[in-house]
Amino acid sequence: MSDAATGRMPLTRLPDGTVKQIGPLTGTRVWTVPGRANRPITVARDEPRALGPGETERLCAFCEARVLETTPEKSRLVGDDYRELRRVPASELFDTVAEFRRFGNLFEIVSAEYWRENHGFRQPPDVVGWARDYLQDPVGRQHIELLAAVRAAASGVHQSLEEAALDLVGGSHDVVVARRHVVDGATDDDQLLSSGLLTPRAHAEYFAFTVRSLDEIARAQPHAAYVAVFQNWLRPAGASFEHLHKQLVAIDEHGPQVDHELRLLAGDRGLYQHAIADLAVQHGLIVAANEGAVAFAGVGHRYPAFEVYSRSAANLPHEHSPAAVRAMSDIVHALHAATGVHVPTNEEWHYRPPGAPWPMPWRIVLKWRISNPAGFEGGTKIYVNTIDPWELRRRTIGRLTHLRLVGRLAAGIRIGDECAPQDARLAYAD
């Protein structure tokens, strides 16, 4: 199975132990040279700082005691049953404890003004009414005044309160945030709560909440061609706050990688089965699987990376059944747990854009951001990845096995050699 553009094999080990990779979907060239795989994967951090009384709830603007520093909430999950409350008024934000919250990013990548000026988009009546009602609450009005001042200071653009409120509640770049910044009982600021430290149930609620939010953003912004979903964990991976959160950004194009994959799919509808799943079976790179999802050690990534594929026939995340969404969540959670708290990671969601002509599976790529491309990579466009796919699989399987033994993983996950080739059969094109 060779790379179509070069005729070279996507994964080759040379006699000296060097591993050369070519990304099947990207063409990215990656080398792993012997002797570098045992370097630490955690990134150096500042010395931990002791936390004072009550500080665990106020460490950053995403923390639960500082909810008025973020934009008006679109929804929240509360209680042991994760009941969803929508558009909670500012004066009632402290009446319940939100395990997860969804609100607009204060500093959007693609702003409300972008959609208004470039596409002529106008907010629907229910959003206009929500903005008006929010301003009629004295606490809400004060909240909007504060946020409008922060935005004006950053951008130099001043809006009326009515204009600011409408943009703040009606944006298309949302954040889904967990309640806790650090673990319960934390004594210093280094005891962060990561995805892998959530229970499988809590992670599943966080995950499904994100899927529903994706659907809502796509429906609310008719000019969006795609909604990018990602999670940056720790500052070396691009996080502004070291507080667990996902971001969802509506954009008016697919992006070049999706366009490239659609061109490949025009000639091979089974691209992902042939180029990814079958390759993983051939080289023994299945890491874990359950009845609805499978994880591979990825080939041809700049950083050590896992690829988690849905085994469902559905393509878009919100078209999956609750059981299929849970299956994806359980595998992603397990990989986060195996990765550990202090490894910078990017979690990237990929799926078929609505209206695209060819089927594409929902897949999630989890990257360990443990190195920085430098002069060699810039000059040659060959990337040095310190951990090859086989080593990534080996060390992750050991960790997953331990986590399952101590009850940290969801039920029904098969690990390593417990998986069969049939676990890598993808149904997206059926």
CSV table of C-alpha atoms in Angstrom, one decimal:
chain,number,residue,atom,x,y,z
A,1,MET,CA,0.0,0.0,0.0
A,2,SER,CA,2.0,3.0,-1.3
A,3,ASP,CA,1.4,6.7,-1.3
A,4,ALA,CA,-0.4,7.6,-4.5
A,5,ALA,CA,1.6,10.8,-5.1
A,6,THR,CA,5.1,9.5,-4.6
A,7,GLY,CA,4.8,5.7,-4.9
A,8,ARG,CA,6.6,5.4,-1.5
A,9,MET,CA,5.3,3.3,1.4
A,10,PRO,CA,3.5,5.4,4.1
A,11,LEU,CA,5.4,3.6,6.9
A,12,THR,CA,8.9,2.3,6.6
A,13,ARG,CA,11.5,1.2,9.2
A,14,LEU,CA,15.1,1.4,7.8
A,15,PRO,CA,17.9,-0.9,8.9
A,16,ASP,CA,19.4,1.6,11.4
A,17,GLY,CA,16.0,1.9,13.1
A,18,THR,CA,14.9,5.2,11.5
A,19,VAL,CA,11.2,5.3,10.8
A,20,LYS,CA,9.9,7.3,7.8
A,21,GLN,CA,6.3,8.2,7.4
A,22,ILE,CA,4.1,9.9,4.8
A,23,GLY,CA,0.7,11.1,6.0
A,24,PRO,CA,-1.9,9.1,3.9
A,25,LEU,CA,-4.3,12.1,3.8
A,26,THR,CA,-1.8,15.0,3.9
A,27,GLY,CA,1.4,13.8,2.3
A,28,THR,CA,3.3,15.2,5.4
A,29,ARG,CA,6.8,13.7,5.6
A,30,VAL,CA,7.9,12.6,9.1
A,31,TRP,CA,11.0,10.9,10.4
A,32,THR,CA,11.6,9.3,13.8
A,33,VAL,CA,15.3,8.7,14.5
A,34,PRO,CA,16.6,6.1,17.0
A,35,GLY,CA,17.4,7.2,20.5
A,36,ARG,CA,14.9,10.0,20.9
A,37,ALA,CA,11.7,8.1,21.9
A,38,ASN,CA,12.6,8.0,25.6
A,39,ARG,CA,12.7,11.8,26.1
A,40,PRO,CA,10.1,13.1,28.6
A,41,ILE,CA,6.7,13.9,27.0
A,42,THR,CA,5.7,16.4,29.7
A,43,VAL,CA,6.6,20.0,29.2
A,44,ALA,CA,8.5,22.0,31.8
A,45,ARG,CA,6.1,24.1,33.9
A,46,ASP,CA,6.5,26.9,36.5
A,47,GLU,CA,6.8,25.8,40.1
A,48,PRO,CA,3.4,25.0,41.6
A,49,ARG,CA,1.8,27.8,43.6
A,50,ALA,CA,-0.1,27.0,46.8
A,51,LEU,CA,-3.8,27.9,46.7
A,52,GLY,CA,-5.5,30.0,49.3
A,53,PRO,CA,-9.0,29.5,50.7
A,54,GLY,CA,-11.7,29.7,48.0
A,55,GLU,CA,-9.1,30.3,45.2
A,56,THR,CA,-9.9,27.1,43.4
A,57,GLU,CA,-13.1,28.7,42.1
A,58,ARG,CA,-11.4,31.9,40.9
A,59,LEU,CA,-8.2,30.9,39.1
A,60,CYS,CA,-9.2,32.2,35.6
A,61,ALA,CA,-12.1,33.8,33.8
A,62,PHE,CA,-13.6,30.4,33.1
A,63,CYS,CA,-13.9,29.5,36.7
A,64,GLU,CA,-17.3,29.1,38.4
A,65,ALA,CA,-17.0,32.2,40.7
A,66,ARG,CA,-16.2,34.4,37.7
A,67,VAL,CA,-19.1,33.7,35.3
A,68,LEU,CA,-19.7,37.4,34.8
A,69,GLU,CA,-16.4,37.7,33.1
A,70,THR,CA,-17.6,35.5,30.2
A,71,THR,CA,-20.4,36.3,27.7
A,72,PRO,CA,-24.1,35.5,28.4
A,73,GLU,CA,-24.6,31.8,28.7
A,74,LYS,CA,-26.4,29.9,25.9
A,75,SER,CA,-26.8,26.8,28.0
A,76,ARG,CA,-25.5,24.9,31.0
A,77,LEU,CA,-25.7,21.4,32.4
A,78,VAL,CA,-26.6,21.1,36.1
A,79,GLY,CA,-27.1,18.4,38.8
A,80,ASP,CA,-26.3,14.7,38.9
A,81,ASP,CA,-28.5,14.2,35.9
A,82,TYR,CA,-26.8,16.9,33.8
A,83,ARG,CA,-30.1,18.7,33.1
A,84,GLU,CA,-29.8,21.4,30.5
A,85,LEU,CA,-30.8,25.0,31.3
A,86,ARG,CA,-30.9,27.5,28.4
A,87,ARG,CA,-30.2,31.2,28.4
A,88,VAL,CA,-30.0,31.6,32.2
A,89,PRO,CA,-30.5,35.3,33.1
A,90,ALA,CA,-27.5,37.0,34.7
A,91,SER,CA,-29.3,37.5,38.0
A,92,GLU,CA,-29.8,33.7,38.2
A,93,LEU,CA,-26.3,32.5,37.3
A,94,PHE,CA,-25.4,31.6,40.8
A,95,ASP,CA,-28.7,29.9,41.6
A,96,THR,CA,-27.4,26.6,40.2
A,97,VAL,CA,-24.0,25.0,39.8
A,98,ALA,CA,-23.1,24.4,36.2
A,99,GLU,CA,-21.0,21.3,35.6
A,100,PHE,CA,-20.5,22.5,32.0
A,101,ARG,CA,-21.3,25.8,30.4
A,102,ARG,CA,-21.6,27.0,26.8
A,103,PHE,CA,-21.2,30.7,25.9
A,104,GLY,CA,-19.7,32.8,23.1
A,105,ASN,CA,-16.0,33.5,23.0
A,106,LEU,CA,-15.4,37.1,24.1
A,107,PHE,CA,-12.7,37.4,21.4
A,108,GLU,CA,-14.0,35.5,18.5
A,109,ILE,CA,-11.8,34.1,15.7
A,110,VAL,CA,-14.7,34.8,13.2
A,111,SER,CA,-16.7,37.7,14.7
A,112,ALA,CA,-20.4,38.5,14.5
A,113,GLU,CA,-19.4,41.6,12.5
A,114,TYR,CA,-17.7,39.3,9.9
A,115,TRP,CA,-21.0,37.5,9.2
A,116,ARG,CA,-23.0,40.8,9.2
A,117,GLU,CA,-20.7,42.7,6.9
A,118,ASN,CA,-19.5,40.0,4.6
A,119,HIS,CA,-22.7,37.9,4.3
A,120,GLY,CA,-25.5,40.3,5.3
A,121,PHE,CA,-26.5,38.1,8.2
A,122,ARG,CA,-29.0,39.5,10.6
A,123,GLN,CA,-29.9,37.8,13.9
A,124,PRO,CA,-33.3,36.1,14.1
A,125,PRO,CA,-36.1,37.5,16.3
A,126,ASP,CA,-35.6,35.1,19.2
A,127,VAL,CA,-31.9,36.2,19.5
A,128,VAL,CA,-32.8,39.9,19.3
A,129,GLY,CA,-35.4,39.2,22.0
A,130,TRP,CA,-32.9,37.4,24.2
A,131,ALA,CA,-30.5,40.4,23.9
A,132,ARG,CA,-33.2,42.8,24.8
A,133,ASP,CA,-34.4,40.8,27.8
A,134,TYR,CA,-30.8,40.4,29.0
A,135,LEU,CA,-30.4,44.2,29.1
A,136,GLN,CA,-33.7,44.7,31.0
A,137,ASP,CA,-32.2,42.7,33.9
A,138,PRO,CA,-30.1,45.2,35.9
A,139,VAL,CA,-27.4,42.5,36.5
A,140,GLY,CA,-27.5,41.6,32.8
A,141,ARG,CA,-27.1,45.3,31.8
A,142,GLN,CA,-24.1,45.7,34.1
A,143,HIS,CA,-22.7,42.5,32.7
A,144,ILE,CA,-23.0,43.7,29.1
A,145,GLU,CA,-21.5,47.1,30.0
A,146,LEU,CA,-18.5,45.4,31.5
A,147,LEU,CA,-17.9,43.1,28.5
A,148,ALA,CA,-18.5,45.9,26.0
A,149,ALA,CA,-15.8,48.0,27.7
A,150,VAL,CA,-13.4,45.1,27.6
A,151,ARG,CA,-14.0,44.5,23.9
A,152,ALA,CA,-13.8,48.3,23.1
A,153,ALA,CA,-10.5,48.6,24.9
A,154,ALA,CA,-9.1,45.6,22.9
A,155,SER,CA,-10.4,46.6,19.5
A,156,GLY,CA,-10.9,50.4,19.6
A,157,VAL,CA,-14.4,49.9,18.3
A,158,HIS,CA,-17.2,51.3,20.5
A,159,GLN,CA,-20.8,49.9,20.2
A,160,SER,CA,-24.1,50.9,21.8
A,161,LEU,CA,-25.2,48.5,24.5
A,162,GLU,CA,-27.9,47.2,22.3
A,163,GLU,CA,-25.4,46.4,19.5
A,164,ALA,CA,-22.9,44.9,22.0
A,165,ALA,CA,-25.5,42.7,23.6
A,166,LEU,CA,-26.7,41.3,20.3
A,167,ASP,CA,-23.2,40.5,19.1
A,168,LEU,CA,-22.3,38.9,22.5
A,169,VAL,CA,-25.3,36.6,22.6
A,170,GLY,CA,-25.5,35.9,18.8
A,171,GLY,CA,-21.9,35.0,17.9
A,172,SER,CA,-20.9,31.8,16.1
A,173,HIS,CA,-17.7,31.0,18.1
A,174,ASP,CA,-18.7,29.2,21.3
A,175,VAL,CA,-16.8,27.7,24.2
A,176,VAL,CA,-17.9,24.7,26.2
A,177,VAL,CA,-16.3,24.9,29.7
A,178,ALA,CA,-16.0,22.5,32.6
A,179,ARG,CA,-16.8,23.7,36.1
A,180,ARG,CA,-13.5,22.8,37.8
A,181,HIS,CA,-10.1,24.3,37.0
A,182,VAL,CA,-8.4,22.0,39.4
A,183,VAL,CA,-9.3,18.6,41.0
A,184,ASP,CA,-11.4,18.5,44.1
A,185,GLY,CA,-9.3,19.1,47.2
A,186,ALA,CA,-6.4,20.6,45.2
A,187,THR,CA,-3.8,22.4,47.3
A,188,ASP,CA,-1.8,23.9,44.4
A,189,ASP,CA,-2.5,25.3,41.0
A,190,ASP,CA,-0.7,22.5,39.2
A,191,GLN,CA,-3.4,19.9,40.1
A,192,LEU,CA,-5.4,20.6,37.0
A,193,LEU,CA,-8.5,18.9,35.9
A,194,SER,CA,-8.0,17.4,32.4
A,195,SER,CA,-10.3,15.4,30.2
A,196,GLY,CA,-8.8,12.2,31.3
A,197,LEU,CA,-9.5,12.9,35.0
A,198,LEU,CA,-13.3,13.3,34.4
A,199,THR,CA,-15.3,10.2,35.0
A,200,PRO,CA,-16.4,8.4,31.8
A,201,ARG,CA,-19.9,9.6,32.5
A,202,ALA,CA,-18.9,13.2,33.0
A,203,HIS,CA,-16.8,13.1,29.9
A,204,ALA,CA,-19.7,11.6,27.9
A,205,GLU,CA,-21.9,14.5,29.0
A,206,TYR,CA,-19.3,17.1,28.1
A,207,PHE,CA,-18.8,15.4,24.7
A,208,ALA,CA,-22.5,15.0,23.9
A,209,PHE,CA,-23.0,18.7,25.0
A,210,THR,CA,-20.4,19.7,22.4
A,211,VAL,CA,-22.1,17.6,19.7
A,212,ARG,CA,-25.4,19.3,20.4
A,213,SER,CA,-23.7,22.7,20.3
A,214,LEU,CA,-22.1,21.9,17.0
A,215,ASP,CA,-25.6,21.2,15.5
A,216,GLU,CA,-27.0,24.4,17.0
A,217,ILE,CA,-24.2,26.7,15.7
A,218,ALA,CA,-24.5,25.2,12.2
A,219,ARG,CA,-28.3,25.7,12.2
A,220,ALA,CA,-28.0,29.3,13.6
A,221,GLN,CA,-25.5,30.5,11.1
A,222,PRO,CA,-26.8,29.7,7.6
A,223,HIS,CA,-23.7,31.1,5.9
A,224,ALA,CA,-21.4,28.6,7.6
A,225,ALA,CA,-19.9,25.9,5.5
A,226,TYR,CA,-18.3,24.2,8.4
A,227,VAL,CA,-18.0,24.4,12.2
A,228,ALA,CA,-14.4,23.6,13.5
A,229,VAL,CA,-14.4,21.8,16.8
A,230,PHE,CA,-11.2,21.5,18.9
A,231,GLN,CA,-9.7,21.4,22.4
A,232,ASN,CA,-6.4,23.0,23.2
A,233,TRP,CA,-5.0,21.6,26.5
A,234,LEU,CA,-2.2,23.6,28.2
A,235,ARG,CA,-0.4,26.7,26.9
A,236,PRO,CA,2.1,24.9,24.6
A,237,ALA,CA,-0.9,23.5,22.7
A,238,GLY,CA,-2.4,27.0,22.3
A,239,ALA,CA,-4.7,27.3,25.3
A,240,SER,CA,-5.3,30.8,26.6
A,241,PHE,CA,-6.5,29.3,29.9
A,242,GLU,CA,-5.4,26.1,31.5
A,243,HIS,CA,-9.0,25.3,32.3
A,244,LEU,CA,-10.7,22.4,30.5
A,245,HIS,CA,-12.8,23.7,27.5
A,246,LYS,CA,-13.6,23.0,23.9
A,247,GLN,CA,-14.1,25.6,21.2
A,248,LEU,CA,-16.6,25.6,18.2
A,249,VAL,CA,-16.0,28.1,15.4
A,250,ALA,CA,-18.3,28.5,12.4
A,251,ILE,CA,-16.4,29.3,9.2
A,252,ASP,CA,-17.5,30.1,5.6
A,253,GLU,CA,-15.3,27.6,3.9
A,254,HIS,CA,-14.2,24.0,4.5
A,255,GLY,CA,-10.5,24.7,4.7
A,256,PRO,CA,-7.8,23.2,2.4
A,257,GLN,CA,-7.4,19.9,4.1
A,258,VAL,CA,-11.1,19.0,3.8
A,259,ASP,CA,-11.0,20.2,0.1
A,260,HIS,CA,-8.0,18.0,-0.5
A,261,GLU,CA,-9.7,15.0,1.1
A,262,LEU,CA,-12.8,15.6,-1.0
A,263,ARG,CA,-10.7,15.5,-4.2
A,264,LEU,CA,-9.1,12.2,-3.0
A,265,LEU,CA,-12.6,10.8,-2.3
A,266,ALA,CA,-13.8,11.6,-5.8
A,267,GLY,CA,-11.5,8.7,-7.0
A,268,ASP,CA,-11.8,6.4,-4.0
A,269,ARG,CA,-15.0,6.4,-1.8
A,270,GLY,CA,-13.3,4.0,0.5
A,271,LEU,CA,-10.3,6.2,1.1
A,272,TYR,CA,-10.4,6.1,4.9
A,273,GLN,CA,-10.8,2.4,5.0
A,274,HIS,CA,-8.0,1.8,2.6
A,275,ALA,CA,-5.5,4.5,3.6
A,276,ILE,CA,-6.0,4.6,7.4
A,277,ALA,CA,-7.9,1.6,8.8
A,278,ASP,CA,-6.4,-1.1,6.6
A,279,LEU,CA,-2.9,0.4,7.0
A,280,ALA,CA,-3.4,0.3,10.8
A,281,VAL,CA,-4.3,-3.4,10.7
A,282,GLN,CA,-1.4,-4.2,8.3
A,283,HIS,CA,1.1,-2.7,10.7
A,284,GLY,CA,-0.5,-3.6,14.0
A,285,LEU,CA,-1.4,-0.1,15.0
A,286,ILE,CA,-4.9,-0.6,16.6
A,287,VAL,CA,-4.7,0.9,20.1
A,288,ALA,CA,-8.2,0.4,21.4
A,289,ALA,CA,-11.8,-0.2,20.2
A,290,ASN,CA,-15.4,-0.7,21.4
A,291,GLU,CA,-18.6,-1.4,19.5
A,292,GLY,CA,-18.8,2.1,18.0
A,293,ALA,CA,-15.3,3.5,17.6
A,294,VAL,CA,-11.7,2.5,17.0
A,295,ALA,CA,-8.4,4.2,17.8
A,296,PHE,CA,-5.2,3.9,15.8
A,297,ALA,CA,-1.7,5.1,16.3
A,298,GLY,CA,-1.5,7.7,13.5
A,299,VAL,CA,0.9,7.7,10.6
A,300,GLY,CA,2.4,10.8,9.2
A,301,HIS,CA,1.7,13.3,11.9
A,302,ARG,CA,4.1,16.1,13.0
A,303,TYR,CA,3.5,15.0,16.6
A,304,PRO,CA,2.6,11.7,18.2
A,305,ALA,CA,-1.1,11.3,17.4
A,306,PHE,CA,-4.0,9.0,17.8
A,307,GLU,CA,-6.8,8.8,15.3
A,308,VAL,CA,-10.2,7.8,16.6
A,309,TYR,CA,-12.8,6.8,14.0
A,310,SER,CA,-16.5,6.3,14.4
A,311,ARG,CA,-17.6,2.9,13.1
A,312,SER,CA,-21.1,4.3,12.5
A,313,ALA,CA,-22.6,4.8,9.0
A,314,ALA,CA,-23.5,8.4,10.1
A,315,ASN,CA,-21.1,11.1,8.9
A,316,LEU,CA,-21.8,14.2,10.9
A,317,PRO,CA,-21.4,14.0,14.7
A,318,HIS,CA,-25.0,15.2,15.4
A,319,GLU,CA,-26.3,12.5,13.1
A,320,HIS,CA,-24.9,9.8,15.3
A,321,SER,CA,-27.1,8.0,17.8
A,322,PRO,CA,-26.5,8.6,21.5
A,323,ALA,CA,-24.9,5.2,21.8
A,324,ALA,CA,-22.5,6.0,18.9
A,325,VAL,CA,-21.6,9.4,20.4
A,326,ARG,CA,-20.9,7.7,23.7
A,327,ALA,CA,-18.7,5.1,22.0
A,328,MET,CA,-16.6,7.9,20.5
A,329,SER,CA,-16.5,9.7,23.9
A,330,ASP,CA,-15.3,6.6,25.8
A,331,ILE,CA,-12.4,6.0,23.4
A,332,VAL,CA,-11.3,9.6,23.4
A,333,HIS,CA,-11.6,9.8,27.2
A,334,ALA,CA,-9.5,6.6,27.6
A,335,LEU,CA,-6.7,8.2,25.4
A,336,HIS,CA,-6.8,11.4,27.4
A,337,ALA,CA,-6.5,9.4,30.6
A,338,ALA,CA,-3.6,7.4,29.2
A,339,THR,CA,-1.9,10.6,28.0
A,340,GLY,CA,-1.9,12.2,31.5
A,341,VAL,CA,-2.6,15.7,32.8
A,342,HIS,CA,0.7,17.5,32.0
A,343,VAL,CA,1.1,16.6,28.3
A,344,PRO,CA,0.0,19.4,26.0
A,345,THR,CA,-2.6,18.1,23.6
A,346,ASN,CA,-4.8,19.2,20.7
A,347,GLU,CA,-8.1,17.4,20.1
A,348,GLU,CA,-9.3,18.0,16.6
A,349,TRP,CA,-12.7,16.9,15.2
A,350,HIS,CA,-13.1,16.1,11.5
A,351,TYR,CA,-16.3,15.2,9.7
A,352,ARG,CA,-18.1,15.5,6.4
A,353,PRO,CA,-19.2,19.1,5.8
A,354,PRO,CA,-23.0,19.4,5.2
A,355,GLY,CA,-23.6,19.3,1.5
A,356,ALA,CA,-20.3,17.7,0.6
A,357,PRO,CA,-20.7,15.2,-2.3
A,358,TRP,CA,-18.8,12.2,-0.8
A,359,PRO,CA,-19.1,10.4,2.5
A,360,MET,CA,-16.5,11.1,5.2
A,361,PRO,CA,-16.3,9.5,8.6
A,362,TRP,CA,-16.3,11.4,11.9
A,363,ARG,CA,-12.8,11.1,13.3
A,364,ILE,CA,-11.0,12.8,16.1
A,365,VAL,CA,-7.2,13.3,16.1
A,366,LEU,CA,-5.5,13.7,19.5
A,367,LYS,CA,-2.0,15.1,19.2
A,368,TRP,CA,0.7,15.2,21.9
A,369,ARG,CA,2.3,18.7,21.4
A,370,ILE,CA,5.7,17.7,22.9
A,371,SER,CA,8.1,19.3,20.5
A,372,ASN,CA,8.5,22.5,18.5
A,373,PRO,CA,9.2,22.4,14.7
A,374,ALA,CA,12.4,24.4,14.1
A,375,GLY,CA,15.0,25.2,11.5
A,376,PHE,CA,15.3,21.6,10.1
A,377,GLU,CA,11.6,21.3,9.6
A,378,GLY,CA,11.3,24.8,8.2
A,379,GLY,CA,14.0,24.2,5.6
A,380,THR,CA,13.2,20.7,4.6
A,381,LYS,CA,9.5,20.3,5.3
A,382,ILE,CA,10.5,17.0,6.9
A,383,TYR,CA,9.2,16.8,10.4
A,384,VAL,CA,11.0,15.0,13.3
A,385,ASN,CA,8.5,13.2,15.5
A,386,THR,CA,10.3,11.6,18.5
A,387,ILE,CA,7.8,8.8,18.9
A,388,ASP,CA,7.0,6.4,16.0
A,389,PRO,CA,3.5,4.9,15.8
A,390,TRP,CA,4.6,1.5,17.1
A,391,GLU,CA,6.2,3.0,20.2
A,392,LEU,CA,3.1,5.2,20.7
A,393,ARG,CA,0.9,2.2,20.6
A,394,ARG,CA,3.2,0.2,22.9
A,395,ARG,CA,3.4,2.7,25.7
A,396,THR,CA,-0.3,3.6,25.5
A,397,ILE,CA,-1.5,0.1,25.7
A,398,GLY,CA,0.4,-0.4,28.9
A,399,ARG,CA,-1.2,2.7,30.4
A,400,LEU,CA,-4.7,1.8,29.2
A,401,THR,CA,-4.4,-1.7,30.7
A,402,HIS,CA,-3.5,-0.2,34.1
A,403,LEU,CA,-6.3,2.3,33.9
A,404,ARG,CA,-8.8,-0.4,33.2
A,405,LEU,CA,-7.6,-2.5,36.1
A,406,VAL,CA,-8.1,0.4,38.5
A,407,GLY,CA,-11.6,1.2,37.1
A,408,ARG,CA,-10.8,4.5,35.4
A,409,LEU,CA,-12.1,3.5,31.9
A,410,ALA,CA,-15.6,2.9,30.6
A,411,ALA,CA,-16.8,-0.6,30.2
A,412,GLY,CA,-16.5,-2.4,26.8
A,413,ILE,CA,-13.1,-1.1,25.7
A,414,ARG,CA,-10.8,-3.6,24.0
A,415,ILE,CA,-7.1,-2.8,24.2
A,416,GLY,CA,-4.3,-3.7,21.9
A,417,ASP,CA,-4.2,-7.3,20.8
A,418,GLU,CA,-7.7,-7.8,22.2
A,419,CYS,CA,-8.8,-6.0,19.1
A,420,ALA,CA,-9.6,-7.8,15.9
A,421,PRO,CA,-9.3,-6.7,12.2
A,422,GLN,CA,-13.1,-6.4,12.2
A,423,ASP,CA,-12.8,-3.6,14.7
A,424,ALA,CA,-11.2,-1.5,12.0
A,425,ARG,CA,-14.1,-1.9,9.6
A,426,LEU,CA,-15.6,1.6,8.9
A,427,ALA,CA,-19.2,1.9,7.8
A,428,TYR,CA,-19.2,5.6,6.8
A,429,ALA,CA,-19.6,4.8,3.1
A,430,ASP,CA,-22.3,2.1,3.5
